[in-house]
Amino acid sequence: MAQSTDTDEGDDRFPPEKRLEAPNHRLIEAGIATITDMETLRECVAYENAHQNRTPILKRLERKAAELRETEEEE
């Protein structure tokens, strides 16, 4: 059966609240590490800004954005 989402990522998609509202820092780091595209990263930044606005998490998301840009340039 098809899942009703507006993306084609299917069951593998983790919404920002699952990535960023984990019970400990290591799980949040893992959630950020598994971001593979800029759209997901933007969603996570927007979620963090709207809900927690934690500077360390925003800085980690910024580093992840730099990693993704670097990867895109290499391709």
PDB file of C-alpha atoms in Angstrom:
ATOM      1  CA  MET A   1       0.000   0.000   0.000  1.00  0.00           C
ATOM      2  CA  ALA A   2       1.168   3.514  -0.721  1.00  0.00           C
ATOM      3  CA  GLN A   3       1.993   5.800   2.148  1.00  0.00           C
ATOM      4  CA  SER A   4       0.364   9.221   2.035  1.00  0.00           C
ATOM      5  CA  THR A   5       3.323  11.591   2.027  1.00  0.00           C
ATOM      6  CA  ASP A   6       4.261  14.419  -0.258  1.00  0.00           C
ATOM      7  CA  THR A   7       7.699  12.930  -0.922  1.00  0.00           C
ATOM      8  CA  ASP A   8       8.808   9.693  -2.505  1.00  0.00           C
ATOM      9  CA  GLU A   9      11.046   8.593   0.356  1.00  0.00           C
ATOM     10  CA  GLY A  10       8.465   6.157   1.713  1.00  0.00           C
ATOM     11  CA  ASP A  11       8.797   4.333   5.027  1.00  0.00           C
ATOM     12  CA  ASP A  12      12.478   5.277   5.444  1.00  0.00           C
ATOM     13  CA  ARG A  13      11.641   8.926   6.122  1.00  0.00           C
ATOM     14  CA  PHE A  14      12.215  10.266   9.638  1.00  0.00           C
ATOM     15  CA  PRO A  15      10.380  13.507  10.343  1.00  0.00           C
ATOM     16  CA  PRO A  16      12.356  16.247  12.132  1.00  0.00           C
ATOM     17  CA  GLU A  17      10.634  15.599  15.457  1.00  0.00           C
ATOM     18  CA  LYS A  18      11.895  11.997  15.429  1.00  0.00           C
ATOM     19  CA  ARG A  19      15.445  13.101  14.568  1.00  0.00           C
ATOM     20  CA  LEU A  20      15.680  16.005  17.017  1.00  0.00           C
ATOM     21  CA  GLU A  21      13.504  15.012  19.982  1.00  0.00           C
ATOM     22  CA  ALA A  22      15.420  11.903  20.979  1.00  0.00           C
ATOM     23  CA  PRO A  23      15.908  11.198  24.700  1.00  0.00           C
ATOM     24  CA  ASN A  24      19.673  11.648  24.564  1.00  0.00           C
ATOM     25  CA  HIS A  25      22.358  13.556  22.671  1.00  0.00           C
ATOM     26  CA  ARG A  26      23.806  10.480  20.934  1.00  0.00           C
ATOM     27  CA  LEU A  27      20.477   9.666  19.313  1.00  0.00           C
ATOM     28  CA  ILE A  28      20.108  13.258  18.122  1.00  0.00           C
ATOM     29  CA  GLU A  29      23.613  13.056  16.617  1.00  0.00           C
ATOM     30  CA  ALA A  30      22.625   9.816  14.870  1.00  0.00           C
ATOM     31  CA  GLY A  31      19.460  11.446  13.540  1.00  0.00           C
ATOM     32  CA  ILE A  32      21.474  14.314  12.098  1.00  0.00           C
ATOM     33  CA  ALA A  33      24.150  11.974  10.704  1.00  0.00           C
ATOM     34  CA  THR A  34      21.524  10.123   8.662  1.00  0.00           C
ATOM     35  CA  ILE A  35      20.337  13.250   6.828  1.00  0.00           C
ATOM     36  CA  THR A  36      21.234  12.752   3.166  1.00  0.00           C
ATOM     37  CA  ASP A  37      19.600  15.702   1.401  1.00  0.00           C
ATOM     38  CA  MET A  38      19.206  19.439   1.781  1.00  0.00           C
ATOM     39  CA  GLU A  39      15.398  19.320   1.854  1.00  0.00           C
ATOM     40  CA  THR A  40      15.414  17.128   4.964  1.00  0.00           C
ATOM     41  CA  LEU A  41      18.095  19.313   6.512  1.00  0.00           C
ATOM     42  CA  ARG A  42      16.013  22.453   5.905  1.00  0.00           C
ATOM     43  CA  GLU A  43      12.990  20.782   7.500  1.00  0.00           C
ATOM     44  CA  CYS A  44      15.083  19.936  10.561  1.00  0.00           C
ATOM     45  CA  VAL A  45      16.433  23.494  10.852  1.00  0.00           C
ATOM     46  CA  ALA A  46      12.913  24.904  10.571  1.00  0.00           C
ATOM     47  CA  TYR A  47      11.643  22.463  13.184  1.00  0.00           C
ATOM     48  CA  GLU A  48      14.485  23.253  15.580  1.00  0.00           C
ATOM     49  CA  ASN A  49      13.997  27.002  15.153  1.00  0.00           C
ATOM     50  CA  ALA A  50      10.279  26.696  15.813  1.00  0.00           C
ATOM     51  CA  HIS A  51      10.386  24.289  18.747  1.00  0.00           C
ATOM     52  CA  GLN A  52      13.630  24.156  20.705  1.00  0.00           C
ATOM     53  CA  ASN A  53      16.038  26.650  19.143  1.00  0.00           C
ATOM     54  CA  ARG A  54      19.051  24.919  20.756  1.00  0.00           C
ATOM     55  CA  THR A  55      22.256  26.568  19.566  1.00  0.00           C
ATOM     56  CA  PRO A  56      24.391  23.369  19.706  1.00  0.00           C
ATOM     57  CA  ILE A  57      21.874  21.477  17.574  1.00  0.00           C
ATOM     58  CA  LEU A  58      21.626  24.332  15.075  1.00  0.00           C
ATOM     59  CA  LYS A  59      25.431  24.435  14.837  1.00  0.00           C
ATOM     60  CA  ARG A  60      25.520  20.687  14.212  1.00  0.00           C
ATOM     61  CA  LEU A  61      22.897  21.101  11.480  1.00  0.00           C
ATOM     62  CA  GLU A  62      25.031  23.867   9.968  1.00  0.00           C
ATOM     63  CA  ARG A  63      28.038  21.518   9.866  1.00  0.00           C
ATOM     64  CA  LYS A  64      25.864  18.857   8.242  1.00  0.00           C
ATOM     65  CA  ALA A  65      24.808  21.377   5.581  1.00  0.00           C
ATOM     66  CA  ALA A  66      28.467  22.070   4.815  1.00  0.00           C
ATOM     67  CA  GLU A  67      29.096  18.319   4.497  1.00  0.00           C
ATOM     68  CA  LEU A  68      26.164  17.930   2.103  1.00  0.00           C
ATOM     69  CA  ARG A  69      27.311  20.876  -0.031  1.00  0.00           C
ATOM     70  CA  GLU A  70      30.806  19.424  -0.197  1.00  0.00           C
ATOM     71  CA  THR A  71      29.430  16.050  -1.273  1.00  0.00           C
ATOM     72  CA  GLU A  72      27.270  17.686  -3.952  1.00  0.00           C
ATOM     73  CA  GLU A  73      30.307  19.543  -5.335  1.00  0.00           C
ATOM     74  CA  GLU A  74      32.293  16.314  -5.610  1.00  0.00           C
ATOM     75  CA  GLU A  75      29.621  14.600  -7.699  1.00  0.00           C
TER      76      GLU A  75
END
